[in-house]
Coordinates of C-alpha atoms in Angstrom, one line a residue:
M286 CA 72.8 -51.5 45.8
T287 CA 69.4 -52.7 45.0
T288 CA 69.6 -55.0 42.4
S289 CA 67.1 -55.7 38.9
Q290 CA 66.2 -58.4 36.6
S291 CA 68.8 -59.8 33.9
R292 CA 69.5 -58.1 31.1
T293 CA 72.6 -58.3 29.5
A294 CA 75.4 -55.2 28.2
S295 CA 74.8 -53.2 26.1
P296 CA 77.3 -52.9 23.3
G297 CA 80.6 -51.3 23.8
V298 CA 79.9 -51.0 27.3
R299 CA 82.5 -52.5 30.0
N300 CA 80.7 -55.4 31.2
V301 CA 82.8 -57.4 34.3
G302 CA 80.3 -60.5 35.2
D303 CA 81.5 -63.5 35.9
N304 CA 78.4 -65.8 35.3
E305 CA 80.5 -69.1 36.3
L306 CA 80.3 -67.3 39.6
R307 CA 77.0 -67.6 41.8
H308 CA 77.1 -66.2 44.9
R309 CA 74.4 -68.0 47.0
N310 CA 72.8 -66.0 49.5
A311 CA 69.7 -69.1 50.6
A312 CA 66.9 -67.1 52.3
A313 CA 67.7 -69.6 55.5
T314 CA 64.9 -68.1 57.1
Q315 CA 62.4 -70.3 58.9
G316 CA 61.6 -73.2 57.2
G317 CA 64.2 -72.2 54.6
A318 CA 66.7 -75.7 52.6
P319 CA 70.0 -75.5 54.6
D320 CA 73.2 -74.7 53.6
A321 CA 77.1 -75.9 54.1
T322 CA 78.4 -73.2 53.7
D323 CA 78.8 -73.1 58.1
G324 CA 82.4 -73.5 57.3
D325 CA 83.1 -70.5 56.1
P326 CA 83.0 -67.2 58.0
K327 CA 82.4 -65.0 54.1
Q328 CA 79.6 -67.5 53.0
A329 CA 78.5 -67.9 56.3
A330 CA 78.7 -64.2 56.9
G331 CA 76.2 -64.3 53.2
K332 CA 73.7 -67.2 55.3
K333 CA 72.9 -64.0 57.8
Y334 CA 72.2 -62.0 55.9
A335 CA 70.7 -63.9 53.4
Q336 CA 68.7 -64.5 56.6
G337 CA 67.7 -60.8 56.6
T338 CA 70.1 -61.4 60.7
N339 CA 72.6 -58.6 59.7
W340 CA 72.6 -56.4 63.2
V341 CA 75.2 -56.5 63.6
E342 CA 75.9 -55.5 60.5
G343 CA 73.4 -52.2 62.0
G344 CA 76.2 -51.6 64.6
V345 CA 74.5 -53.0 67.2
D346 CA 77.5 -56.1 68.2
N347 CA 80.8 -54.6 66.3
N348 CA 80.2 -51.1 66.4
P349 CA 80.8 -50.4 70.8
S350 CA 79.8 -46.6 70.3
F351 CA 77.1 -46.5 68.4
L352 CA 75.9 -49.5 71.2
A353 CA 76.4 -46.5 73.5
L354 CA 75.3 -43.8 72.1
L355 CA 72.0 -45.6 71.1
I356 CA 71.8 -46.0 75.0
V357 CA 72.5 -42.6 76.3
A358 CA 70.6 -40.9 73.4
P359 CA 67.6 -40.4 74.4
F360 CA 68.3 -38.5 77.7
L361 CA 70.6 -36.8 75.0
A362 CA 68.1 -35.8 73.4
L363 CA 66.4 -34.1 76.2
L364 CA 69.6 -32.4 77.3
I365 CA 69.9 -30.7 73.9
S366 CA 66.3 -29.5 73.9
Y367 CA 66.8 -27.2 77.3
L368 CA 70.8 -26.3 75.6
T369 CA 69.0 -24.5 73.4
S370 CA 65.5 -23.4 75.6
Q371 CA 64.0 -20.3 77.2
E372 CA 64.6 -22.2 79.7
M373 CA 67.6 -22.5 79.7
A374 CA 68.5 -19.1 79.2
K375 CA 66.9 -17.6 82.1
T376 CA 69.7 -19.8 84.2
G377 CA 72.4 -16.5 81.8
V378 CA 74.8 -19.5 81.2
E379 CA 75.9 -19.3 77.9
P380 CA 75.2 -23.0 76.1
N381 CA 78.9 -22.8 75.4
L382 CA 81.6 -25.6 75.4
S383 CA 84.3 -23.2 76.4
S384 CA 82.7 -22.2 79.4
M385 CA 80.6 -25.2 80.0
V386 CA 83.8 -27.2 80.0
P387 CA 86.1 -25.8 82.7
A388 CA 83.3 -25.1 85.0
C389 CA 82.0 -28.5 85.2
Y390 CA 85.5 -29.3 85.5
A391 CA 85.8 -27.5 88.4
D392 CA 83.2 -29.1 89.9
L393 CA 82.6 -32.0 88.5
K394 CA 80.1 -33.3 91.2
G395 CA 77.2 -30.3 90.9
C396 CA 78.1 -30.6 87.0
G397 CA 76.7 -33.8 87.1
M398 CA 73.3 -33.5 89.7
S399 CA 73.1 -30.2 87.8
I400 CA 73.6 -32.0 84.2
L401 CA 70.4 -34.9 85.2
S402 CA 68.0 -31.9 86.7
A403 CA 68.4 -30.4 83.7
G404 CA 67.9 -33.1 81.4
T405 CA 64.9 -34.6 83.7
S406 CA 62.8 -31.1 83.4
V407 CA 61.8 -32.0 80.1
L408 CA 58.5 -33.4 80.4
P409 CA 55.4 -33.2 77.8
T410 CA 52.6 -30.9 78.3
A411 CA 48.8 -31.4 77.1
E412 CA 49.7 -28.9 74.3
A413 CA 53.5 -30.7 72.7
A414 CA 51.3 -33.8 72.5
K415 CA 47.8 -32.1 70.7
F416 CA 51.2 -31.1 68.5
V417 CA 52.7 -34.0 67.8
F418 CA 49.7 -35.9 67.4
S419 CA 48.0 -33.4 65.2
F420 CA 51.5 -33.4 63.1
M421 CA 51.2 -36.9 62.9
V422 CA 47.6 -36.9 61.4
L423 CA 48.2 -34.1 58.7
A424 CA 51.1 -36.5 57.7
F425 CA 48.5 -39.4 57.8
L426 CA 45.9 -38.0 55.5
L427 CA 48.3 -36.9 52.7
D428 CA 49.9 -40.2 52.9
F429 CA 46.7 -41.2 51.1
I430 CA 46.9 -38.8 48.3
P431 CA 46.6 -40.8 44.8
G432 CA 50.3 -40.8 42.5
K433 CA 51.2 -43.5 40.2
T434 CA 53.0 -46.1 41.9
E435 CA 57.0 -47.4 41.8
C436 CA 58.3 -50.8 43.7
G437 CA 61.1 -51.2 46.0
P438 CA 64.0 -53.4 45.3
E439 CA 62.9 -57.2 45.6
T440 CA 63.9 -58.4 48.8
L441 CA 65.9 -62.4 49.4
T442 CA 62.5 -64.0 50.6
G443 CA 60.8 -62.2 47.4
H444 CA 59.0 -59.3 49.2
V445 CA 59.0 -56.1 46.6
P446 CA 57.1 -53.8 48.7
K447 CA 54.7 -51.2 47.0
Y448 CA 54.7 -47.1 47.4
T449 CA 52.7 -44.3 46.2
V450 CA 54.5 -41.3 44.4
N451 CA 53.6 -38.5 45.8
G452 CA 56.4 -37.6 48.1
V453 CA 55.9 -33.7 46.3
R454 CA 52.4 -33.0 46.9
H455 CA 52.8 -34.4 50.2
C456 CA 56.6 -31.5 51.2
L457 CA 53.9 -28.8 49.4
A458 CA 50.3 -29.3 50.7
F459 CA 52.0 -29.5 54.4
S460 CA 53.9 -26.9 53.7
L461 CA 50.8 -24.9 53.1
I462 CA 48.5 -26.4 54.9
F463 CA 51.4 -25.3 58.5
F464 CA 50.6 -21.7 56.8
V465 CA 47.7 -21.6 56.6
G466 CA 46.7 -22.5 59.9
S467 CA 48.9 -19.8 61.3
N468 CA 49.2 -16.6 62.5
L469 CA 50.8 -15.5 59.1
G470 CA 47.4 -17.4 57.8
P471 CA 44.0 -17.3 57.2
G472 CA 43.5 -19.8 60.3
K473 CA 45.3 -18.3 63.4
Q474 CA 45.0 -20.8 65.3
Y475 CA 48.6 -21.0 66.0
D476 CA 51.9 -19.2 66.5
F477 CA 53.9 -20.0 63.5
G478 CA 56.8 -19.7 65.9
I479 CA 55.1 -22.5 67.2
F480 CA 57.8 -25.7 67.1
F481 CA 60.5 -23.6 69.1
D482 CA 57.9 -22.2 72.2
L483 CA 56.7 -26.2 72.5
F484 CA 60.2 -27.5 71.2
P485 CA 61.4 -29.2 74.3
A486 CA 58.4 -30.7 75.3
I487 CA 57.7 -32.1 72.2
V488 CA 60.7 -33.8 72.1
A489 CA 59.8 -35.1 75.5
V490 CA 56.0 -36.8 74.1
L491 CA 58.4 -38.4 70.8
N492 CA 60.3 -39.3 73.4
L493 CA 57.9 -41.8 75.1
F494 CA 55.5 -42.4 72.2
G495 CA 59.7 -43.3 70.1
M496 CA 60.1 -45.8 73.2
V497 CA 56.9 -47.5 73.5
F498 CA 56.3 -47.2 69.9
C499 CA 59.5 -49.6 69.0
V500 CA 57.9 -52.1 71.7
F501 CA 54.8 -52.4 69.3
L502 CA 57.3 -52.8 66.3
M503 CA 58.5 -56.0 68.0
V504 CA 56.5 -58.1 69.7
K505 CA 54.4 -56.9 65.5
G506 CA 57.8 -58.5 63.8
L507 CA 58.1 -61.3 66.0
Y508 CA 54.0 -62.7 65.7
F509 CA 52.8 -60.1 63.3
P510 CA 54.7 -59.8 60.4
S511 CA 53.6 -57.6 57.4
T512 CA 56.1 -60.6 55.1
Q513 CA 59.1 -63.1 55.5
D514 CA 61.3 -60.3 55.9
S515 CA 61.7 -60.9 59.4
G516 CA 61.6 -62.7 62.0
S517 CA 64.2 -63.2 65.9
T518 CA 67.8 -62.3 66.3
G519 CA 67.9 -64.5 68.9
S520 CA 68.1 -61.2 71.8
L521 CA 65.9 -59.5 73.0
M522 CA 67.8 -56.1 72.8
R523 CA 69.1 -56.8 69.5
D524 CA 65.6 -57.4 68.4
Y525 CA 64.7 -54.3 69.9
L526 CA 67.5 -51.7 69.0
W527 CA 67.5 -53.4 65.2
G528 CA 63.8 -54.2 65.4
T529 CA 62.3 -57.6 63.9
E530 CA 60.8 -56.4 60.5
L531 CA 62.2 -54.9 57.1
Y532 CA 59.1 -54.1 56.1
P533 CA 55.4 -53.0 58.7
R534 CA 52.5 -52.6 57.3
I535 CA 48.9 -51.6 59.2
L536 CA 45.9 -52.2 56.7
G537 CA 48.8 -51.7 54.1
F538 CA 50.1 -48.7 55.3
D539 CA 53.3 -48.3 55.7
L540 CA 54.6 -47.7 59.1
K541 CA 59.0 -46.9 58.1
R542 CA 58.5 -44.6 55.1
F543 CA 55.5 -42.3 57.4
I544 CA 58.2 -41.9 60.2
N545 CA 61.0 -41.6 58.3
S546 CA 60.2 -39.7 55.5
R547 CA 56.7 -38.2 56.2
F548 CA 56.6 -37.4 59.4
S549 CA 61.2 -37.2 60.5
M550 CA 62.0 -34.7 57.3
T551 CA 58.4 -32.5 57.2
F552 CA 59.7 -31.6 60.6
W553 CA 62.4 -30.4 59.8
M554 CA 62.0 -29.1 56.9
L555 CA 59.1 -26.7 58.5
A556 CA 60.8 -26.3 62.0
G557 CA 63.8 -24.4 60.3
L558 CA 61.1 -22.4 59.3
S559 CA 59.3 -21.8 62.3
Y560 CA 63.3 -20.6 64.3
T561 CA 63.4 -17.7 61.7
Y562 CA 60.8 -17.0 61.8
R563 CA 60.6 -16.4 66.5
S564 CA 64.1 -15.3 66.0
Y565 CA 62.8 -12.3 63.6
T566 CA 59.6 -12.2 66.6
L567 CA 62.6 -11.1 69.7
H568 CA 64.9 -9.5 67.8
K569 CA 63.1 -7.5 65.0
Q570 CA 65.4 -8.2 62.0
F571 CA 66.4 -11.1 60.4
D572 CA 69.4 -13.2 61.7
Y573 CA 71.0 -13.4 58.5
G574 CA 72.6 -17.0 59.0
L575 CA 69.4 -18.5 60.0
L576 CA 67.3 -17.9 57.4
L577 CA 69.2 -18.4 54.2
S578 CA 70.1 -21.1 56.7
S579 CA 66.5 -22.8 56.9
V580 CA 65.7 -21.3 53.4
S581 CA 68.3 -24.0 52.3
Q582 CA 67.6 -26.7 54.4
Y583 CA 63.8 -26.2 53.2
I584 CA 65.0 -26.5 49.4
Y585 CA 66.5 -29.9 50.5
L586 CA 63.8 -31.3 51.8
F587 CA 61.9 -31.0 48.9
K588 CA 64.6 -32.2 46.9
F589 CA 64.6 -35.7 49.5
F590 CA 60.9 -35.2 48.7
W591 CA 61.0 -35.1 45.3
W592 CA 63.9 -38.1 45.2
E593 CA 61.9 -39.6 47.8
M594 CA 61.3 -43.4 45.7
G595 CA 65.7 -43.2 46.3
Y596 CA 65.0 -43.0 50.0
M597 CA 62.8 -46.0 49.3
R598 CA 66.2 -48.2 48.2
S599 CA 69.0 -46.7 50.1
I600 CA 70.5 -49.1 53.3
D601 CA 67.8 -47.0 55.9
I602 CA 64.9 -49.0 54.3
I603 CA 65.8 -52.6 52.9
V604 CA 68.9 -53.5 54.9
D605 CA 67.9 -50.9 58.6
R606 CA 65.3 -53.1 60.5
A607 CA 62.0 -50.5 62.2
G608 CA 63.7 -50.8 64.8
F609 CA 64.9 -48.2 68.2
T610 CA 67.9 -47.4 66.0
I611 CA 66.0 -46.3 63.3
Q612 CA 62.7 -46.1 64.2
W613 CA 63.7 -44.0 67.1
G614 CA 66.3 -41.9 65.8
C615 CA 63.4 -40.8 63.3
L616 CA 61.7 -40.0 66.2
V617 CA 63.5 -37.8 68.2
W618 CA 67.1 -37.9 67.5
V619 CA 66.5 -35.8 63.5
P620 CA 63.8 -33.6 65.5
S621 CA 66.4 -32.6 68.1
V622 CA 70.0 -33.3 66.1
Y623 CA 69.4 -32.5 62.9
T624 CA 67.6 -28.5 63.2
L625 CA 70.7 -27.9 66.5
H626 CA 72.0 -25.7 64.7
T627 CA 68.7 -23.4 63.5
R628 CA 67.3 -23.7 67.2
F629 CA 69.9 -22.5 68.5
L630 CA 70.9 -19.2 66.7
V631 CA 66.7 -18.4 68.1
L632 CA 68.3 -17.2 71.0
H633 CA 71.5 -16.4 69.4
P634 CA 71.9 -14.7 66.5
S635 CA 74.9 -15.8 64.0
G636 CA 75.9 -12.4 63.7
L637 CA 76.6 -13.1 60.0
S638 CA 77.1 -10.4 57.1
I639 CA 74.6 -10.9 54.6
G640 CA 78.0 -11.4 52.4
S641 CA 79.3 -13.6 54.3
A642 CA 75.6 -15.8 54.8
T643 CA 75.0 -15.3 51.5
F644 CA 78.4 -17.3 50.3
L645 CA 77.7 -20.0 53.2
F646 CA 73.8 -20.6 51.3
V647 CA 75.8 -20.8 47.5
L648 CA 77.9 -23.1 48.8
S649 CA 74.6 -25.3 50.6
L650 CA 73.1 -25.0 47.7
L651 CA 76.3 -26.5 45.3
G652 CA 76.3 -29.4 48.0
V653 CA 72.2 -29.4 47.7
V654 CA 72.8 -29.8 43.4
L655 CA 74.9 -31.8 43.4
N656 CA 74.1 -34.4 45.4
Y657 CA 70.9 -34.9 43.8
A658 CA 73.2 -34.9 40.7
A659 CA 75.3 -37.9 41.8
D660 CA 71.3 -39.6 43.1
R661 CA 70.1 -38.6 39.4
E662 CA 72.5 -40.7 38.1
R663 CA 72.3 -43.6 39.5
D664 CA 68.9 -43.4 39.4
V665 CA 68.5 -42.9 35.4
F666 CA 71.3 -45.8 34.6
R667 CA 69.0 -48.1 36.7
A668 CA 66.2 -46.8 35.2
T669 CA 67.8 -47.9 31.5
G670 CA 69.5 -51.2 32.0
G671 CA 72.9 -48.8 31.5
K672 CA 72.0 -48.2 28.0
C673 CA 72.7 -44.0 28.6
R674 CA 75.3 -41.7 28.3
I675 CA 76.2 -40.9 31.6
W676 CA 79.2 -37.9 31.2
G677 CA 79.5 -38.2 26.8
K678 CA 80.5 -41.6 27.7
E679 CA 79.2 -45.1 27.7
P680 CA 79.0 -46.2 31.3
N681 CA 81.4 -48.5 32.6
Y682 CA 79.5 -51.6 35.3
I683 CA 79.6 -54.6 37.1
S684 CA 77.0 -56.8 36.3
A685 CA 77.2 -59.2 40.1
E686 CA 74.6 -61.8 40.2
C687 CA 73.5 -63.3 43.1
T688 CA 70.7 -66.2 44.1
I689 CA 67.2 -65.3 46.3
V690 CA 65.6 -68.8 47.4
D691 CA 62.3 -69.2 48.2
P692 CA 62.4 -70.1 51.8
K693 CA 59.7 -72.4 51.1
T694 CA 60.3 -74.2 47.7
G695 CA 63.9 -73.7 47.7
K696 CA 63.6 -72.5 44.8
E697 CA 66.3 -70.1 43.6
T698 CA 66.0 -67.2 41.0
K699 CA 69.0 -65.9 39.8
K700 CA 69.2 -62.1 39.7
V701 CA 71.5 -59.0 38.2
S702 CA 72.8 -56.4 39.4
L703 CA 74.8 -53.8 37.7
L704 CA 77.1 -51.7 39.9
L705 CA 78.2 -48.1 38.8
A706 CA 82.1 -47.5 37.6
S707 CA 81.4 -44.3 35.6
G708 CA 80.5 -40.3 36.8
F709 CA 80.3 -39.8 39.8
W710 CA 79.9 -43.7 41.0
G711 CA 83.3 -44.1 39.7
I712 CA 84.8 -41.6 41.8
A713 CA 83.5 -43.2 44.9
R714 CA 81.6 -45.8 45.8
H715 CA 79.9 -43.0 47.7
F716 CA 81.0 -39.2 46.5
Q717 CA 77.7 -37.9 46.7
Y718 CA 77.9 -38.5 50.7
L719 CA 80.0 -36.0 49.6
F720 CA 77.6 -33.5 48.7
E721 CA 75.6 -33.7 51.8
L722 CA 78.4 -32.6 53.7
I723 CA 79.3 -30.3 52.3
A724 CA 75.4 -28.9 53.0
A725 CA 75.6 -29.4 56.9
W726 CA 79.0 -28.2 57.0
S727 CA 77.6 -24.8 55.3
W728 CA 74.5 -25.1 57.7
C729 CA 76.7 -24.7 60.6
L730 CA 79.1 -23.1 59.9
L731 CA 75.9 -20.0 58.5
S732 CA 75.2 -20.4 62.9
N733 CA 79.2 -18.8 63.2
P734 CA 80.8 -21.2 65.2
F735 CA 83.4 -18.3 65.7
K736 CA 80.8 -16.9 67.7
N737 CA 78.9 -19.3 68.5
G738 CA 81.4 -22.0 70.0
A739 CA 81.0 -25.6 69.1
V740 CA 77.6 -26.8 70.0
P741 CA 75.5 -25.9 66.3
L742 CA 78.6 -28.1 64.7
F743 CA 77.4 -31.6 66.0
Y744 CA 75.2 -31.6 63.0
C745 CA 77.1 -31.9 60.9
V746 CA 80.5 -33.7 63.1
F747 CA 77.9 -36.3 63.7
L748 CA 75.7 -36.9 60.4
T749 CA 80.1 -37.3 58.8
W750 CA 80.7 -40.1 61.7
L751 CA 77.8 -41.8 60.4
L752 CA 78.3 -41.5 56.9
V753 CA 81.5 -42.7 57.3
D754 CA 79.3 -45.4 59.6
R755 CA 77.0 -46.3 56.8
A756 CA 79.5 -45.9 53.4
K757 CA 81.3 -49.0 55.7
R758 CA 78.3 -50.8 56.2
D759 CA 76.7 -50.6 52.6
S760 CA 80.5 -52.3 51.7
N761 CA 79.8 -55.2 54.0
K762 CA 76.2 -56.4 52.6
C763 CA 76.8 -55.5 48.6
H764 CA 80.5 -58.0 50.1
M765 CA 78.6 -60.3 51.3
K766 CA 75.7 -60.1 49.1
Y767 CA 78.4 -60.3 45.3
G768 CA 80.9 -61.7 46.8
K769 CA 83.3 -61.3 43.9
F770 CA 82.0 -59.3 41.4
Y771 CA 82.2 -57.0 44.4
E772 CA 85.3 -57.2 45.1
E773 CA 86.7 -56.4 41.9
Y774 CA 83.7 -53.2 41.6
C775 CA 86.4 -52.3 44.6
R776 CA 89.0 -52.4 42.2
L777 CA 87.5 -50.6 39.5
V778 CA 86.2 -48.1 42.9
P779 CA 88.7 -48.8 45.6
Y780 CA 87.5 -45.2 47.4
K781 CA 84.3 -45.5 50.0
I782 CA 83.5 -41.5 49.5
L783 CA 87.0 -39.2 49.3
P784 CA 89.4 -39.9 47.2
G785 CA 92.7 -40.8 48.1
V786 CA 91.2 -40.7 51.9
Y787 CA 88.9 -42.9 52.3

């Protein structure tokens, strides 16, 4: 939930608030005012949130399975890239769990050695490094496309991030340049299927770059932070994994938006189209499952860039620091896992009929459209300060207070956020996640797991787990930030994602 300037509720709008209650989140960073709440666990958690040391909510300490995934993720990304590569195809082993698991169980030592050999065989190449460098340079240059300036939510140290809104222009310009420079356009500089051809080596390059880049971010946040939303958690491991800075910039250039959005989302957007082309050149016909999945994901990511400012106000940006968890994840995990179901189909076509593929395509678009509708509903509500109609009615909402404390002067500023409890947001607190999962499962089903096995389902299974965890973390964050106000909101909207289930 984002903060906004205090505003009075419109007549007729239900405003459940308690102006006498002040859920204090003193930003007791270096030099901050002392807090007399150390004996109260809930208020101590609020203090930790205010300090910006909310690494526990990032899952580093309290989520062992997530920590284990982070540890093995660099190798797992290499292994996944090998699994869908032409080198794997040459071995004659089908990347199907139904055949691989029994074979592995029959020879555990040999299986372990084979897995280790497969992962370590994925190495960076000069050609892949050139591709990654060129991709990033182009994304960097397009970041300077003119656009209006909008602000993200104010942090508890009083920092207000500013962004140039040019996501759609970036999306269209990058797509056009990639096409024009390929063998399909006049440039003839590279093959349009380059994403698939170089993919394992690309992941190897990104893996190395990502780990080194996160060391740089950790050091920068400790010694050269861009804002006061920074500092050590007291543990080198947490500092590296969770990050030491919320909004890192170099000479005003936003590193977090560049990696999270302009690199990773653009890579994902174009990769599917590149895979579709490579599949066509190999099999001399279009795979309807791959083609429609790629088109649907391109539409979804165009929607993302259209709504990019909404993402700049999401938990990824306003809570999660720029550390290994987020930055390496966007650099390596997104290309590796989020394109797995389409990349798998290049060498293993879905075999879906045009009718079956079209049905799943339409279902995925329904998820994309409803996901956007839910996000748009909340954006309009915020922009109008609740003075709008939702589903033909005046909105129901909570006016939730929190207090920002200047860490230098100790001056307190009361802020009020409006927590929407109408429309999609009255059904569940993150009902938009359900629509996102409908789209994701549709894309994975377009890879025909009934024919190709469970491997192409990895993305949608992972995303389901991720969004469930994110909804939980967001709830914990809001409980710490708004206290009694959020408890009242949860009574109005008791479920996080799916009514009656979660």
